Short mmCIF file of C-alpha atoms in Angstrom, two decimals:
data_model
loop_
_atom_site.label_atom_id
_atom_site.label_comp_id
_atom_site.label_asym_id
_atom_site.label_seq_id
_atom_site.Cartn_x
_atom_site.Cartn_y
_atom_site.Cartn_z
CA UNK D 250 -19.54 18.83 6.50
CA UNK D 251 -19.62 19.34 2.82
CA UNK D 252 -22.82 18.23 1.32
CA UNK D 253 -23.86 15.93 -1.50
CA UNK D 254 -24.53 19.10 -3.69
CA UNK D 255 -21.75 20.80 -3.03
CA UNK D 256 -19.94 17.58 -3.93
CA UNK D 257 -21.37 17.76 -7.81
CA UNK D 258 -20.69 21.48 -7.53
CA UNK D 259 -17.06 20.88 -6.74
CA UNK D 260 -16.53 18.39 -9.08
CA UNK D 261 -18.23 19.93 -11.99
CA UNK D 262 -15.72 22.98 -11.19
CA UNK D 263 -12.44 20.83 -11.63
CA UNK D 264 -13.85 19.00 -14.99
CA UNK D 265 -14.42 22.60 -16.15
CA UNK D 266 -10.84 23.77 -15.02
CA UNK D 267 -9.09 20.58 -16.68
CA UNK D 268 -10.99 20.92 -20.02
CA UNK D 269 -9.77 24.41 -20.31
CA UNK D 270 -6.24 23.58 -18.93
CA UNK D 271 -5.96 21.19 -21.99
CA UNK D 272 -7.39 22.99 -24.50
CA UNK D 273 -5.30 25.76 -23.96
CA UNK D 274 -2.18 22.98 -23.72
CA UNK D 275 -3.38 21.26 -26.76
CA UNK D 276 -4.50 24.55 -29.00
CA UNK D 277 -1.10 26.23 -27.48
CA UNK D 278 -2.79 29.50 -26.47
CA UNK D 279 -0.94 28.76 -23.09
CA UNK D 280 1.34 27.22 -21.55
CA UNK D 281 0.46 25.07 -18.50
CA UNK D 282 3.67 24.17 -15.95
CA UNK D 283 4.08 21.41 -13.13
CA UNK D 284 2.76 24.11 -11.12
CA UNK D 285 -0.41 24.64 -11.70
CA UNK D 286 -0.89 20.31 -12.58
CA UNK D 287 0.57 20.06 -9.18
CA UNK D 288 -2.31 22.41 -7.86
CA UNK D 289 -5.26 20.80 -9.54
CA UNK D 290 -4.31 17.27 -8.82
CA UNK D 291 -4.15 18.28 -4.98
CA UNK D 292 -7.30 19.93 -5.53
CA UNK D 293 -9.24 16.82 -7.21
CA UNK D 294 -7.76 14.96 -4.69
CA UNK D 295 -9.37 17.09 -2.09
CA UNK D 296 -12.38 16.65 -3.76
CA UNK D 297 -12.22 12.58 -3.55
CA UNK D 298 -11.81 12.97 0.35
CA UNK D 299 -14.36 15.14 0.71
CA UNK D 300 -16.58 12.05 -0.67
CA UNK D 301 -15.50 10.29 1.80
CA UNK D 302 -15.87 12.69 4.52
CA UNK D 303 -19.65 13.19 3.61
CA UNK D 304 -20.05 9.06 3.55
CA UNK D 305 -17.17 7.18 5.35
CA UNK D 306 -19.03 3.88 3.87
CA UNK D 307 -17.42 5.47 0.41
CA UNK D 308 -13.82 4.81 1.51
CA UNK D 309 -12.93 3.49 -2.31
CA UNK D 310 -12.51 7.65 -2.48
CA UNK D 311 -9.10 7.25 -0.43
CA UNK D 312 -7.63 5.29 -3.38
CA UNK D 313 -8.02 7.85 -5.86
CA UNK D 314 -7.76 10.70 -3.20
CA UNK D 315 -4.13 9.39 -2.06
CA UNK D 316 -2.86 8.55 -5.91
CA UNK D 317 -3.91 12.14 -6.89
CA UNK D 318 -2.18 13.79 -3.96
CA UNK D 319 1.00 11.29 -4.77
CA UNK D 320 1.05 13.23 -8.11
CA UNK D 321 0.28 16.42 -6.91
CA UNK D 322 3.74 16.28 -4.56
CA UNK D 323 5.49 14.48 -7.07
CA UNK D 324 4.61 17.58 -9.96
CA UNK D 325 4.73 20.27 -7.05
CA UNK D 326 8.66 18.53 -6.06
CA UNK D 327 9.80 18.74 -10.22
CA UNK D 328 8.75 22.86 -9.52
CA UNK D 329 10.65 23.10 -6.59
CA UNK D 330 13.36 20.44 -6.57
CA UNK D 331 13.99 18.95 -9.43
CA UNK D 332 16.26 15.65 -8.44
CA UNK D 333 13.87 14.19 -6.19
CA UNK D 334 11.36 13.23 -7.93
CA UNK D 335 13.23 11.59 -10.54
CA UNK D 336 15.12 9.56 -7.64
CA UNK D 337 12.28 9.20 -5.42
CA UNK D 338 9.13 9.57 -8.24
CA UNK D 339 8.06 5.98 -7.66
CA UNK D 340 8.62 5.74 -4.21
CA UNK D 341 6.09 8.81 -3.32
CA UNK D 342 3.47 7.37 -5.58
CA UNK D 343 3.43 3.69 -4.45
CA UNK D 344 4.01 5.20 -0.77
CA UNK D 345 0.95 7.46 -1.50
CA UNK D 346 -1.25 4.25 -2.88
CA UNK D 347 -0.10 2.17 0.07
CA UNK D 348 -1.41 4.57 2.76
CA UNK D 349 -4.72 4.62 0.73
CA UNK D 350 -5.22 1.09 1.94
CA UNK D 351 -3.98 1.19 5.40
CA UNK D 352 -6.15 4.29 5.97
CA UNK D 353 -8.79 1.93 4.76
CA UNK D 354 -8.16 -0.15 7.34
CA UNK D 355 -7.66 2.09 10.57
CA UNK D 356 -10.96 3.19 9.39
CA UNK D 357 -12.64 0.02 9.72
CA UNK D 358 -10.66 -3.09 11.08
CA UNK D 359 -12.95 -4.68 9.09
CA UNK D 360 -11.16 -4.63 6.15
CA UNK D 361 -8.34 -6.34 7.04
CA UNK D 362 -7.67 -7.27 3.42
CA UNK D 363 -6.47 -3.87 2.58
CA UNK D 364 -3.61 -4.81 4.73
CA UNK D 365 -2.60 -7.26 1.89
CA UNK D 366 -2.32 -4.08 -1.08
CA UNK D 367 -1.10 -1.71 1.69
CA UNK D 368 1.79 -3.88 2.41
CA UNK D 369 2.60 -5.50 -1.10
CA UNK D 370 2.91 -1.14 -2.42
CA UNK D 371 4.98 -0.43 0.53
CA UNK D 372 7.30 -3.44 -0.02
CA UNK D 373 7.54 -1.92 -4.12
CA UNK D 374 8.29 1.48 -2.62
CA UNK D 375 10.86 0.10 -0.59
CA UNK D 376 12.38 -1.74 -4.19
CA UNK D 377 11.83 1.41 -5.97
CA UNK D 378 13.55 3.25 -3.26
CA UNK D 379 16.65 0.49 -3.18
CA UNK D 380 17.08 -0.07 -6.91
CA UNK D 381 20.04 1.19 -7.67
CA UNK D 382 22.02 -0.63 -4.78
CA UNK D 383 19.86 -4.13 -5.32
CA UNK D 384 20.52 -7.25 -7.50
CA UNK D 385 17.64 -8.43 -9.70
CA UNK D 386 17.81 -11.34 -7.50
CA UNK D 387 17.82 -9.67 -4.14
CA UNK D 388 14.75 -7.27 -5.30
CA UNK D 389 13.47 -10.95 -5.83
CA UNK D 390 14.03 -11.96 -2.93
CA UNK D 391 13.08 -8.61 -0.62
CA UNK D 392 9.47 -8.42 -2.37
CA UNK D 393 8.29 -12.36 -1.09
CA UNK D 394 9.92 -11.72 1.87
CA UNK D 395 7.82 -8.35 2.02
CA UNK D 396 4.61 -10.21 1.07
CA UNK D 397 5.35 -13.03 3.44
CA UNK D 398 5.76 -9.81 6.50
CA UNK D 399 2.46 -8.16 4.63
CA UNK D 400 0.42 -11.84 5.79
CA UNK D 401 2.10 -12.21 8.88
CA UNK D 402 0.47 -8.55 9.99
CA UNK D 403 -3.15 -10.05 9.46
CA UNK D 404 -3.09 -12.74 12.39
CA UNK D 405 -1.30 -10.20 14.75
CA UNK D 406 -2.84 -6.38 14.10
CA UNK D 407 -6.28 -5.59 15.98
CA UNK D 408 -9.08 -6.81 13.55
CA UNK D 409 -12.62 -8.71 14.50
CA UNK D 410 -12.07 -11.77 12.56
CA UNK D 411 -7.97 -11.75 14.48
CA UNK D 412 -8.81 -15.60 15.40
CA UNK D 413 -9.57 -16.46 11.64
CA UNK D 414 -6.64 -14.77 10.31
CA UNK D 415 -4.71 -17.57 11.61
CA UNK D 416 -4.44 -19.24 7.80
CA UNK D 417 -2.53 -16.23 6.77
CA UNK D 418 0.56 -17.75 8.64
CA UNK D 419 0.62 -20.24 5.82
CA UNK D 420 1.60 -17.78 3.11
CA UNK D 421 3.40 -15.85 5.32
CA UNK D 422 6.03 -19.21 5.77
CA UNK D 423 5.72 -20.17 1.98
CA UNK D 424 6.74 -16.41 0.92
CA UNK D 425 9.03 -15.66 3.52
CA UNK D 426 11.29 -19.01 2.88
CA UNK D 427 10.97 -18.15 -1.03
CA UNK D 428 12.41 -14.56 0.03
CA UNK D 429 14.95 -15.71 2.07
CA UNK D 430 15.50 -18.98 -1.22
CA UNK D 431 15.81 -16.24 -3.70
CA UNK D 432 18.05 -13.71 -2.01
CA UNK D 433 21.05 -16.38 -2.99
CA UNK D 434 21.89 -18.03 0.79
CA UNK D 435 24.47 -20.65 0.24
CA UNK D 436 23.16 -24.02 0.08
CA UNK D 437 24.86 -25.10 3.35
CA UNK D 438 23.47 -22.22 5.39
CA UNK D 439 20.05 -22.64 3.54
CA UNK D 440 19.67 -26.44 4.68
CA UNK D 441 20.67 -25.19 8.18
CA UNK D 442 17.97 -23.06 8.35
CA UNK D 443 16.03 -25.61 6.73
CA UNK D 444 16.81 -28.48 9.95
CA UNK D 445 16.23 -25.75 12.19
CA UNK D 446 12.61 -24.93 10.76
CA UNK D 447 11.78 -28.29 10.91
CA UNK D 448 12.71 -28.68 15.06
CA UNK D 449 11.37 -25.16 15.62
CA UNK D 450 7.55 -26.89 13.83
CA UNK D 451 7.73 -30.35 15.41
CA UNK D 452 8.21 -28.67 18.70
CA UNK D 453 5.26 -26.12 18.81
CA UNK D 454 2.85 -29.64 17.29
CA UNK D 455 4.24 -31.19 20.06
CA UNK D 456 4.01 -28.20 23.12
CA UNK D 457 0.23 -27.78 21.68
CA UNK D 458 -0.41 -31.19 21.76
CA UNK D 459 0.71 -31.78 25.73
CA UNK D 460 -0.80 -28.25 26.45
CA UNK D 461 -4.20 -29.87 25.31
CA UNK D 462 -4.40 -32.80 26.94
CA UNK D 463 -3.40 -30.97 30.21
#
């Protein structure tokens, strides 16, 4: 386990290294390349977990640990393969931020709340990913329905405060009818679903009601 001085130590080291990097970038005596970002981003990055490894109460150091490894693939990817991060550049960063948060949950159920980040970044990555082949309207559309999924997980996923989660349900209907509003369903089939809705709701109040007085 890495301890607290060795922490300052390792940290003091990469402030050194980036200083230099950029006054040699900015003075032109060299010439710094994806490369060698690529390296030191996955290398401050390290140094963020390793926080959290030597305190796992400091889990805020997986945001910034996650984003910095994002960048470091992302920079190590233009190096190596050039096309994919210009098609796929936003997806690995919002991917990378996203897992941030549900690592902060696995960690500690707890925190259900990261749940709520987690899933709104993956639902962006999933955009990012689709842009080219989506509408305006159905990108729209896909991110409330996204949202409304990202507050249906809270009720149902293992956490200690599961049976006061229930509220999230709420949001989940609002957003997930807005979705489905926005992606353009034809009026007819949209008051279909509508009716339907409406029977599904009046007969759970009315199952839980006889269930009760049973």
């Amino acid at each position: 386990m890495i301890k607290h001085l060795d922490i300052k130590i390792l940290g003091g080291v990469a402030l050194i290294v980036i200083g230099i990097a950029l006054l040699g970038q900015n003075t032109g005596l060299f010439t710094i390349g994806n490369l060698f970002w690529g390296i030191l981003f996955f290398l401050v990055g390290v140094f963020f977990i390793s926080i959290f490894i030597n305190n796992r109460q400091h889990w805020w150091g997986l945001i910034p640990a996650y984003g910095l490894l994002g960048v470091s693939i992302l920079l190590l990817l233009e190096t190596i393969l050039p096309p994919i991060p210009e098609m796929l550049g936003g997806v690995i960063i919002l991917t990378a931020l996203a897992l941030a948060f549900i690592h902060i949950y696995i960690i500690d159920r707890q925190n259900w709340w990261a749940l709520i980040p987690g899933g709104v970044l993956l639902t962006l990555a999933a955009i990012n990913g689709l842009e080219e082949f989506l509408k305006d309207t159905y990108a729209g559309g896909l991110l409330f329905i996204g949202m409304g999924l990202t507050f249906a997980s809270l009720p149902l996923l293992p956490s200690p405060q599961k049976d006061l989660l229930k509220w999230a349900w709420i949001p989940a209907g609002i957003l997930f009818f807005i979705g489905i509003y926005i992606l353009g369903i034809s009026e007819g089939l949209l008051q279909i679903i509508g009716a339907i809705l409406l029977i599904l709701i009046g007969l759970f109040f009315i199952i839980r009601t006889l269930i009760r007085r049973l």
